[in-house]
mmCIF file of C-alpha atoms in Angstrom:
data_model
loop_
_atom_site.group_PDB
_atom_site.id
_atom_site.type_symbol
_atom_site.label_atom_id
_atom_site.label_comp_id
_atom_site.label_asym_id
_atom_site.label_seq_id
_atom_site.Cartn_x
_atom_site.Cartn_y
_atom_site.Cartn_z
ATOM 1 C CA MET A 1 11.257 19.842 -44.319
ATOM 2 C CA ILE A 2 13.815 19.217 -41.665
ATOM 3 C CA SER A 3 11.286 16.954 -39.671
ATOM 4 C CA ASN A 4 10.893 15.124 -43.028
ATOM 5 C CA THR A 5 14.856 14.555 -43.076
ATOM 6 C CA ILE A 6 14.919 13.575 -39.498
ATOM 7 C CA VAL A 7 12.096 10.963 -40.262
ATOM 8 C CA ILE A 8 13.976 9.507 -43.088
ATOM 9 C CA VAL A 9 17.312 9.156 -41.406
ATOM 10 C CA LEU A 10 15.692 7.520 -38.449
ATOM 11 C CA LEU A 11 13.605 4.980 -40.656
ATOM 12 C CA VAL A 12 17.164 4.198 -42.518
ATOM 13 C CA PHE A 13 18.880 3.711 -38.844
ATOM 14 C CA MET A 14 15.661 1.563 -38.104
ATOM 15 C CA VAL A 15 15.788 -0.562 -41.186
ATOM 16 C CA ALA A 16 19.809 -1.086 -40.661
ATOM 17 C CA THR A 17 18.836 -2.200 -37.075
ATOM 18 C CA ALA A 18 16.183 -4.590 -38.445
ATOM 19 C CA TYR A 19 18.508 -6.325 -40.908
ATOM 20 C CA ALA A 20 21.254 -6.588 -38.178
ATOM 21 C CA LEU A 21 18.651 -8.394 -36.136
ATOM 22 C CA VAL A 22 17.853 -10.703 -38.644
ATOM 23 C CA ARG A 23 21.488 -11.656 -39.581
ATOM 24 C CA LEU A 24 22.973 -11.663 -36.221
ATOM 25 C CA ARG A 25 23.232 -15.105 -34.219
ATOM 26 C CA ASN A 26 24.507 -13.733 -30.961
ATOM 27 C CA LEU A 27 21.550 -13.396 -28.878
ATOM 28 C CA PHE A 28 23.061 -10.843 -26.691
ATOM 29 C CA ALA A 29 23.712 -8.451 -29.501
ATOM 30 C CA VAL A 30 20.098 -9.004 -30.647
ATOM 31 C CA VAL A 31 18.723 -8.071 -27.247
ATOM 32 C CA MET A 32 20.885 -4.863 -27.306
ATOM 33 C CA LEU A 33 19.937 -3.987 -31.154
ATOM 34 C CA SER A 34 16.284 -4.463 -30.166
ATOM 35 C CA GLY A 35 16.489 -1.965 -27.528
ATOM 36 C CA ILE A 36 18.357 0.497 -30.028
ATOM 37 C CA PHE A 37 15.417 -0.252 -32.567
ATOM 38 C CA SER A 38 12.797 0.859 -29.696
ATOM 39 C CA LEU A 39 14.796 4.004 -29.020
ATOM 40 C CA PHE A 40 14.964 4.916 -32.590
ATOM 41 C CA ALA A 41 11.080 4.245 -32.409
ATOM 42 C CA ALA A 42 10.555 6.637 -29.543
ATOM 43 C CA ALA A 43 12.731 9.199 -31.431
ATOM 44 C CA LEU A 44 10.434 8.902 -34.443
ATOM 45 C CA TYR A 45 7.243 9.288 -31.977
ATOM 46 C CA VAL A 46 8.791 12.505 -30.820
ATOM 47 C CA VAL A 47 9.398 13.875 -34.185
ATOM 48 C CA MET A 48 5.546 12.832 -34.841
ATOM 49 C CA ASP A 49 4.582 15.016 -31.563
ATOM 50 C CA ALA A 50 3.456 11.876 -29.890
ATOM 51 C CA VAL A 51 5.510 12.272 -26.702
ATOM 52 C CA ASP A 52 3.328 10.027 -24.564
ATOM 53 C CA VAL A 53 3.771 7.196 -26.711
ATOM 54 C CA ALA A 54 7.508 7.965 -27.228
ATOM 55 C CA PHE A 55 7.912 8.046 -23.373
ATOM 56 C CA THR A 56 6.145 4.488 -23.011
ATOM 57 C CA GLU A 57 8.179 3.274 -25.760
ATOM 58 C CA ALA A 58 11.517 4.475 -24.624
ATOM 59 C CA ALA A 59 10.762 3.328 -20.738
ATOM 60 C CA VAL A 60 9.244 -0.101 -21.685
ATOM 61 C CA GLY A 61 10.612 -1.065 -25.124
ATOM 62 C CA ALA A 62 14.152 0.102 -24.705
ATOM 63 C CA GLY A 63 14.289 -0.064 -20.824
ATOM 64 C CA VAL A 64 12.604 -2.569 -18.902
ATOM 65 C CA SER A 65 11.885 -5.240 -21.845
ATOM 66 C CA THR A 66 15.683 -5.325 -22.568
ATOM 67 C CA VAL A 67 16.581 -6.089 -18.960
ATOM 68 C CA LEU A 68 14.050 -8.782 -19.026
ATOM 69 C CA MET A 69 15.273 -10.290 -22.302
ATOM 70 C CA LEU A 70 18.830 -10.347 -20.870
ATOM 71 C CA GLY A 71 17.471 -12.054 -17.729
ATOM 72 C CA THR A 72 15.640 -14.692 -20.147
ATOM 73 C CA LEU A 73 18.887 -14.992 -21.813
ATOM 74 C CA ALA A 74 20.689 -15.838 -18.634
ATOM 75 C CA LEU A 75 18.388 -18.490 -18.225
ATOM 76 C CA THR A 76 18.518 -20.003 -21.768
ATOM 77 C CA THR A 77 21.487 -19.637 -24.128
ATOM 78 C CA LYS A 78 23.690 -17.056 -25.680
ATOM 79 C CA MET A 79 23.686 -18.192 -29.274
ATOM 80 C CA GLU A 80 20.798 -18.803 -31.896
ATOM 81 C CA LYS A 81 20.664 -22.396 -32.825
ATOM 82 C CA VAL A 82 20.753 -22.538 -36.782
ATOM 83 C CA HIS A 83 18.535 -25.692 -37.906
ATOM 84 C CA LYS A 84 18.926 -25.643 -41.647
ATOM 85 C CA LYS A 85 19.401 -23.566 -44.450
ATOM 86 C CA PRO A 86 16.363 -21.180 -45.323
ATOM 87 C CA SER A 87 14.182 -22.461 -48.253
ATOM 88 C CA PRO A 88 13.385 -20.739 -51.410
ATOM 89 C CA SER A 89 9.634 -21.069 -50.783
ATOM 90 C CA ALA A 90 9.894 -19.540 -47.582
ATOM 91 C CA LEU A 91 11.477 -16.435 -49.120
ATOM 92 C CA VAL A 92 8.593 -16.276 -51.840
ATOM 93 C CA LEU A 93 6.142 -16.372 -49.168
ATOM 94 C CA VAL A 94 7.647 -13.717 -47.184
ATOM 95 C CA LEU A 95 8.087 -11.487 -50.452
ATOM 96 C CA ALA A 96 4.413 -12.018 -51.423
ATOM 97 C CA THR A 97 3.313 -11.174 -47.894
ATOM 98 C CA GLY A 98 5.347 -8.090 -47.844
ATOM 99 C CA ALA A 99 4.015 -6.884 -51.282
ATOM 100 C CA LEU A 100 0.491 -7.370 -50.148
ATOM 101 C CA LEU A 101 1.161 -5.344 -46.950
ATOM 102 C CA ILE A 102 2.783 -2.625 -49.220
ATOM 103 C CA TYR A 103 -0.235 -2.798 -51.689
ATOM 104 C CA GLY A 104 -2.580 -2.368 -48.646
ATOM 105 C CA THR A 105 -0.636 1.060 -47.554
ATOM 106 C CA LEU A 106 -1.346 2.524 -50.804
ATOM 107 C CA ASP A 107 -4.959 2.814 -49.818
ATOM 108 C CA MET A 108 -4.297 4.328 -46.476
ATOM 109 C CA PRO A 109 -4.700 8.085 -46.145
ATOM 110 C CA ARG A 110 -1.349 10.261 -46.182
ATOM 111 C CA TYR A 111 0.128 10.909 -42.654
ATOM 112 C CA GLY A 112 -1.423 13.975 -41.017
ATOM 113 C CA ASP A 113 -4.493 14.156 -43.554
ATOM 114 C CA PRO A 114 -7.095 16.130 -41.801
ATOM 115 C CA THR A 115 -9.904 14.631 -43.717
ATOM 116 C CA ALA A 116 -8.705 10.943 -42.921
ATOM 117 C CA PRO A 117 -11.399 8.995 -41.077
ATOM 118 C CA ILE A 118 -9.250 8.887 -38.011
ATOM 119 C CA ASN A 119 -9.307 12.485 -37.838
ATOM 120 C CA GLN A 120 -12.847 12.973 -38.339
ATOM 121 C CA HIS A 121 -14.306 10.455 -35.991
ATOM 122 C CA VAL A 122 -13.952 11.145 -32.273
ATOM 123 C CA ALA A 123 -10.743 12.971 -32.253
ATOM 124 C CA ASN A 124 -12.256 16.302 -33.011
ATOM 125 C CA ARG A 125 -14.630 15.955 -30.049
ATOM 126 C CA TYR A 126 -11.950 15.184 -27.722
ATOM 127 C CA ILE A 127 -9.850 18.321 -28.804
ATOM 128 C CA GLU A 128 -12.908 20.516 -28.424
ATOM 129 C CA LYS A 129 -14.590 19.356 -25.399
ATOM 130 C CA SER A 130 -12.341 17.668 -23.131
ATOM 131 C CA GLY A 131 -11.384 20.749 -21.511
ATOM 132 C CA THR A 132 -14.917 21.414 -20.420
ATOM 133 C CA GLU A 133 -15.822 17.841 -19.801
ATOM 134 C CA VAL A 134 -12.584 16.666 -18.025
ATOM 135 C CA GLY A 135 -10.848 19.715 -17.375
ATOM 136 C CA LEU A 136 -7.270 18.456 -17.795
ATOM 137 C CA PRO A 137 -4.526 20.444 -20.108
ATOM 138 C CA ASN A 138 -3.113 16.910 -21.477
ATOM 139 C CA ILE A 139 -5.807 15.542 -23.775
ATOM 140 C CA VAL A 140 -4.104 12.274 -24.096
ATOM 141 C CA THR A 141 -4.485 11.654 -20.247
ATOM 142 C CA SER A 142 -8.141 12.628 -20.597
ATOM 143 C CA VAL A 143 -8.732 10.355 -23.485
ATOM 144 C CA LEU A 144 -6.571 7.376 -21.748
ATOM 145 C CA ALA A 145 -8.111 7.629 -18.277
ATOM 146 C CA SER A 146 -11.584 9.154 -18.809
ATOM 147 C CA TYR A 147 -12.838 8.656 -22.219
ATOM 148 C CA ARG A 148 -11.172 5.392 -22.921
ATOM 149 C CA GLY A 149 -11.309 4.158 -19.208
ATOM 150 C CA TYR A 150 -12.479 0.554 -20.237
ATOM 151 C CA ASP A 151 -9.662 0.114 -22.464
ATOM 152 C CA THR A 152 -7.122 1.215 -20.232
ATOM 153 C CA PHE A 153 -8.863 -0.929 -17.387
ATOM 154 C CA GLY A 154 -8.545 -3.662 -19.943
ATOM 155 C CA GLU A 155 -4.633 -2.935 -20.506
ATOM 156 C CA THR A 156 -4.182 -2.974 -16.829
ATOM 157 C CA ALA A 157 -5.576 -6.452 -16.598
ATOM 158 C CA VAL A 158 -3.570 -7.621 -19.162
ATOM 159 C CA VAL A 159 -0.174 -6.394 -17.237
ATOM 160 C CA PHE A 160 -1.652 -8.063 -14.237
ATOM 161 C CA THR A 161 -2.222 -11.298 -15.968
ATOM 162 C CA ALA A 162 1.171 -11.346 -17.539
ATOM 163 C CA ALA A 163 2.807 -10.953 -14.126
ATOM 164 C CA VAL A 164 0.458 -13.565 -12.809
ATOM 165 C CA GLY A 165 1.414 -15.908 -15.606
ATOM 166 C CA VAL A 166 4.945 -15.579 -14.911
ATOM 167 C CA LEU A 167 4.490 -16.396 -11.300
ATOM 168 C CA ALA A 168 2.404 -19.431 -12.177
ATOM 169 C CA ILE A 169 4.822 -20.900 -14.444
ATOM 170 C CA ILE A 170 8.242 -20.113 -12.848
ATOM 171 C CA GLY A 171 7.274 -18.369 -9.699
ATOM 172 C CA ARG A 172 7.826 -21.105 -7.182
ATOM 173 C CA SER A 173 11.613 -21.348 -6.171
ATOM 174 C CA LYS A 174 12.811 -24.577 -5.427
ATOM 175 C CA GLY A 175 12.662 -24.513 -1.310
ATOM 176 C CA GLY A 176 15.324 -22.943 0.593
ATOM 177 C CA SER A 177 17.840 -22.251 -2.306
ATOM 178 C CA MET A 178 17.256 -18.529 -2.326
ATOM 179 C CA PRO A 179 20.730 -16.562 -2.066
ATOM 180 C CA THR A 180 20.989 -14.919 1.313
ATOM 181 C CA SER A 181 21.076 -11.121 1.495
ATOM 182 C CA THR A 182 23.379 -8.858 2.876
ATOM 183 C CA VAL A 183 21.173 -8.280 5.740
ATOM 184 C CA ALA A 184 20.557 -11.890 6.507
ATOM 185 C CA ARG A 185 24.345 -12.556 6.307
ATOM 186 C CA ARG A 186 25.516 -9.867 8.487
ATOM 187 C CA ARG A 187 22.739 -10.895 11.052
ATOM 188 C CA LYS A 188 24.186 -14.317 10.813
ATOM 189 C CA GLU A 189 27.726 -13.076 11.540
ATOM 190 C CA ASP A 190 26.500 -10.903 14.432
ATOM 191 C CA GLU A 191 25.074 -14.101 16.074
ATOM 192 C CA HIS A 192 28.231 -15.978 15.230
ATOM 193 C CA ASP A 193 30.154 -13.243 17.081
ATOM 194 C CA ALA A 194 28.050 -12.997 20.081
ATOM 195 C CA ASN A 195 28.429 -16.777 20.393
ATOM 196 C CA ASN A 196 32.099 -16.648 20.236
ATOM 197 C CA GLU A 197 31.899 -13.898 22.757
ATOM 198 C CA GLU A 198 30.135 -16.014 25.308
ATOM 199 C CA MET A 199 32.155 -18.857 25.033
ATOM 200 C CA PRO A 200 35.941 -17.965 25.037
ATOM 201 C CA SER A 201 38.329 -20.575 23.993
ATOM 202 C CA MET B 1 29.883 -10.510 -9.570
ATOM 203 C CA MET B 2 29.186 -6.877 -9.151
ATOM 204 C CA ALA B 3 30.160 -6.489 -5.418
ATOM 205 C CA GLN B 4 33.331 -5.237 -5.908
ATOM 206 C CA LYS B 5 32.294 -2.563 -8.503
ATOM 207 C CA THR B 6 32.594 0.590 -6.243
ATOM 208 C CA VAL B 7 31.682 3.045 -8.616
ATOM 209 C CA LEU B 8 28.364 1.165 -9.718
ATOM 210 C CA ARG B 9 27.458 0.621 -6.217
ATOM 211 C CA VAL B 10 27.881 4.305 -5.273
ATOM 212 C CA VAL B 11 26.201 5.675 -8.241
ATOM 213 C CA THR B 12 23.316 3.345 -8.076
ATOM 214 C CA LYS B 13 22.601 4.415 -4.354
ATOM 215 C CA LEU B 14 22.714 8.177 -5.719
ATOM 216 C CA LEU B 15 20.588 7.186 -8.714
ATOM 217 C CA VAL B 16 17.560 5.213 -7.003
ATOM 218 C CA PRO B 17 16.070 8.088 -4.944
ATOM 219 C CA ILE B 18 16.420 10.273 -7.978
ATOM 220 C CA ILE B 19 14.617 7.773 -10.350
ATOM 221 C CA VAL B 20 11.929 7.230 -7.840
ATOM 222 C CA LEU B 21 11.298 10.963 -7.471
ATOM 223 C CA TYR B 22 11.215 11.424 -11.193
ATOM 224 C CA ALA B 23 8.761 8.664 -11.257
ATOM 225 C CA LEU B 24 6.483 10.501 -8.774
ATOM 226 C CA TYR B 25 6.832 13.464 -11.064
ATOM 227 C CA VAL B 26 5.681 11.620 -14.041
ATOM 228 C CA GLN B 27 2.604 10.327 -11.998
ATOM 229 C CA PHE B 28 1.554 13.451 -10.719
ATOM 230 C CA HIS B 29 2.363 15.645 -13.645
ATOM 231 C CA GLY B 30 0.642 13.204 -16.034
ATOM 232 C CA ASP B 31 -2.379 15.509 -16.313
ATOM 233 C CA PHE B 32 -0.133 18.400 -17.588
ATOM 234 C CA GLY B 33 2.568 17.118 -19.807
ATOM 235 C CA PRO B 34 3.649 13.728 -20.864
ATOM 236 C CA GLY B 35 3.486 10.527 -18.703
ATOM 237 C CA GLY B 36 1.094 9.161 -16.257
ATOM 238 C CA GLY B 37 0.615 5.926 -14.310
ATOM 239 C CA PHE B 38 1.948 3.240 -16.772
ATOM 240 C CA GLN B 39 5.075 5.386 -17.382
ATOM 241 C CA ALA B 40 5.537 6.256 -13.804
ATOM 242 C CA GLY B 41 5.124 2.516 -12.856
ATOM 243 C CA VAL B 42 7.862 1.464 -15.327
ATOM 244 C CA ILE B 43 10.261 4.094 -13.976
ATOM 245 C CA ILE B 44 9.628 2.827 -10.273
ATOM 246 C CA ALA B 45 10.142 -0.571 -11.287
ATOM 247 C CA SER B 46 13.443 0.330 -13.005
ATOM 248 C CA ALA B 47 14.755 1.925 -9.900
ATOM 249 C CA PHE B 48 14.260 -1.533 -8.156
ATOM 250 C CA ILE B 49 15.499 -3.358 -11.118
ATOM 251 C CA VAL B 50 18.838 -1.348 -11.157
ATOM 252 C CA TYR B 51 19.152 -1.916 -7.348
ATOM 253 C CA GLY B 52 18.629 -5.613 -7.916
ATOM 254 C CA LEU B 53 21.166 -5.898 -10.966
ATOM 255 C CA ILE B 54 23.995 -4.210 -8.769
ATOM 256 C CA PHE B 55 23.279 -5.540 -5.113
ATOM 257 C CA GLY B 56 21.638 -8.920 -6.044
ATOM 258 C CA THR B 57 18.171 -9.797 -5.985
ATOM 259 C CA ALA B 58 17.997 -11.116 -2.222
ATOM 260 C CA ASP B 59 18.964 -7.561 -1.014
ATOM 261 C CA ALA B 60 16.363 -5.777 -2.994
ATOM 262 C CA ARG B 61 13.824 -8.450 -1.782
ATOM 263 C CA GLU B 62 14.797 -7.096 1.774
ATOM 264 C CA VAL B 63 13.308 -3.819 0.555
ATOM 265 C CA LEU B 64 10.438 -5.117 -1.144
ATOM 266 C CA PRO B 65 9.509 -8.597 -0.174
ATOM 267 C CA SER B 66 7.708 -10.855 -2.968
ATOM 268 C CA TRP B 67 4.353 -10.476 -0.782
ATOM 269 C CA VAL B 68 4.410 -6.625 -1.162
ATOM 270 C CA THR B 69 4.834 -6.902 -4.804
ATOM 271 C CA ARG B 70 2.280 -9.497 -5.332
ATOM 272 C CA ILE B 71 -0.274 -7.193 -3.157
ATOM 273 C CA MET B 72 0.697 -4.055 -5.346
ATOM 274 C CA LEU B 73 -0.024 -6.159 -8.578
ATOM 275 C CA SER B 74 -3.416 -6.873 -7.553
ATOM 276 C CA LEU B 75 -4.240 -3.804 -5.393
ATOM 277 C CA GLY B 76 -3.715 -1.883 -8.509
ATOM 278 C CA VAL B 77 -6.433 -3.605 -10.518
ATOM 279 C CA MET B 78 -8.549 -3.368 -7.521
ATOM 280 C CA VAL B 79 -8.203 0.411 -7.278
ATOM 281 C CA TYR B 80 -8.997 0.687 -10.944
ATOM 282 C CA GLY B 81 -12.143 -1.369 -10.895
ATOM 283 C CA GLY B 82 -13.089 -0.079 -7.458
ATOM 284 C CA THR B 83 -13.165 3.465 -8.716
ATOM 285 C CA GLY B 84 -15.466 2.221 -11.234
ATOM 286 C CA VAL B 85 -17.662 0.697 -9.092
ATOM 287 C CA VAL B 86 -17.712 3.604 -6.552
ATOM 288 C CA ALA B 87 -18.959 5.716 -9.490
ATOM 289 C CA LEU B 88 -21.554 2.976 -10.133
ATOM 290 C CA LEU B 89 -22.762 3.424 -6.519
ATOM 291 C CA MET B 90 -22.701 7.162 -6.884
ATOM 292 C CA GLY B 91 -25.296 7.024 -9.436
ATOM 293 C CA GLY B 92 -23.318 6.945 -12.675
ATOM 294 C CA GLU B 93 -22.172 4.249 -14.977
ATOM 295 C CA PHE B 94 -19.165 2.175 -14.613
ATOM 296 C CA LEU B 95 -16.215 4.300 -14.816
ATOM 297 C CA ASP B 96 -18.010 7.393 -15.151
ATOM 298 C CA TYR B 97 -16.035 9.820 -12.970
ATOM 299 C CA SER B 98 -18.424 12.699 -13.181
ATOM 300 C CA PHE B 99 -20.345 11.373 -10.477
ATOM 301 C CA LEU B 100 -17.517 10.965 -7.845
ATOM 302 C CA ALA B 101 -17.934 14.455 -6.567
ATOM 303 C CA HIS B 102 -20.596 17.220 -6.634
ATOM 304 C CA ASP B 103 -18.631 19.056 -9.396
ATOM 305 C CA PRO B 104 -18.339 16.857 -12.420
ATOM 306 C CA LEU B 105 -14.847 18.374 -13.106
ATOM 307 C CA HIS B 106 -13.671 17.436 -9.645
ATOM 308 C CA GLY B 107 -15.035 14.140 -10.116
ATOM 309 C CA GLN B 108 -13.250 13.607 -13.174
ATOM 310 C CA HIS B 109 -9.991 14.598 -11.546
ATOM 311 C CA TRP B 110 -10.468 12.310 -8.639
ATOM 312 C CA GLY B 111 -11.548 9.674 -10.925
ATOM 313 C CA ILE B 112 -8.309 10.135 -12.930
ATOM 314 C CA PHE B 113 -6.287 10.258 -10.096
ATOM 315 C CA ALA B 114 -7.327 6.931 -8.231
ATOM 316 C CA VAL B 115 -7.215 5.389 -11.976
ATOM 317 C CA GLU B 116 -3.709 6.349 -12.689
ATOM 318 C CA PHE B 117 -2.710 5.563 -9.292
ATOM 319 C CA GLY B 118 -3.852 1.732 -9.838
ATOM 320 C CA VAL B 119 -2.282 1.653 -13.120
ATOM 321 C CA CYS B 120 0.996 2.587 -11.734
ATOM 322 C CA LEU B 121 0.677 0.072 -8.786
ATOM 323 C CA THR B 122 -0.106 -2.689 -10.959
ATOM 324 C CA VAL B 123 2.491 -1.765 -13.616
ATOM 325 C CA SER B 124 5.254 -1.337 -11.280
ATOM 326 C CA GLY B 125 4.383 -4.535 -9.133
ATOM 327 C CA ALA B 126 4.204 -6.580 -12.400
ATOM 328 C CA MET B 127 7.459 -5.351 -13.811
ATOM 329 C CA ILE B 128 9.134 -5.992 -10.481
ATOM 330 C CA THR B 129 7.484 -9.345 -9.924
ATOM 331 C CA ILE B 130 8.527 -10.588 -13.628
ATOM 332 C CA PHE B 131 12.115 -9.193 -13.280
ATOM 333 C CA PHE B 132 12.839 -10.730 -9.807
ATOM 334 C CA THR B 133 11.133 -14.179 -10.775
ATOM 335 C CA PHE B 134 13.482 -14.302 -13.579
ATOM 336 C CA ALA B 135 16.428 -13.128 -11.793
ATOM 337 C CA GLY B 136 15.731 -15.525 -8.904
ATOM 338 C CA HIS B 137 16.440 -18.513 -11.394
ATOM 339 C CA VAL B 138 19.966 -17.249 -12.114
ATOM 340 C CA LYS B 139 21.570 -16.923 -8.870
ATOM 341 C CA GLU B 140 24.943 -16.963 -9.935
ATOM 342 C CA LYS B 141 24.542 -14.342 -12.359
ATOM 343 C CA PHE B 142 22.470 -11.679 -10.245
ATOM 344 C CA SER B 143 23.221 -12.567 -6.788
ATOM 345 C CA GLY B 144 25.943 -10.072 -6.904
ATOM 346 C CA ALA B 145 26.167 -9.703 -3.001
ATOM 347 C CA GLU B 146 27.143 -13.281 -2.488
ATOM 348 C CA LYS B 147 30.869 -12.993 -2.596
#
């Protein structure tokens, strides 16, 4: 009962955040709100007992991606450009798609239903056998790293590819314009001082 | 820009080792509680990112030059794939850790340990690389140590 109330409150907050995200034109506020949205999602996952997912969402969605977005904003612009007024046909299209999606969820099993296909397939085997087959108390780690090792390998490759892509596109800095670090500056000052001592005026 | 903010600088210096320590806890405790290589990698990256934000990317790059993060990035994928290849050579299938040791359970433990280490290396390397690449293009905003 209490967890239902928490879920409803969190979902209401998420809808309000999403609405503000759509309406706002200030991109700095949009980035901050998307971080807040991620944080609400992480809280929701905690209520659903998916702490591993919540941890990742809080670290990646609310933490690092917000910083990366701010970095992107610093490179581009602070305000969203409004080109034209939204057309009514777009509204109809969006409403139709949304109605279709909601219609699709009607067929889905209820949350936590033990007879749902997702809970009948391999999940039971993981819960029953992973203790003797893999031997880790945290089944999530067993599934991620051992049973689903291929998938995690693929995910690692995706992260690698993302970083390589960023390096390939904007990785090359325009030669010699890197800001000098504190250490480099002190080194230069020391050399300067040493030169001055050698040649007293 | 942030060079004069004494409180931020002192708090950051105090926080960075604690963040890295927590990342190591998340990395090695992932077998028992929530966490694992991915989360630990992100937390390690956030330690360097917060250092770069406060002290400037150039100072952060003195600690962790770009060639180090690039090696971390690729080494992680190689450690992961290498674990699979070693399992292959030991007589199992690709990424079947049971063959890594005489006892299948020990093999699983070693395999998961190696794989999580690889994930942590790649994820932290990728996050740090992406942030510093972006920040390197915004000199006046992030290079706080300049003035």
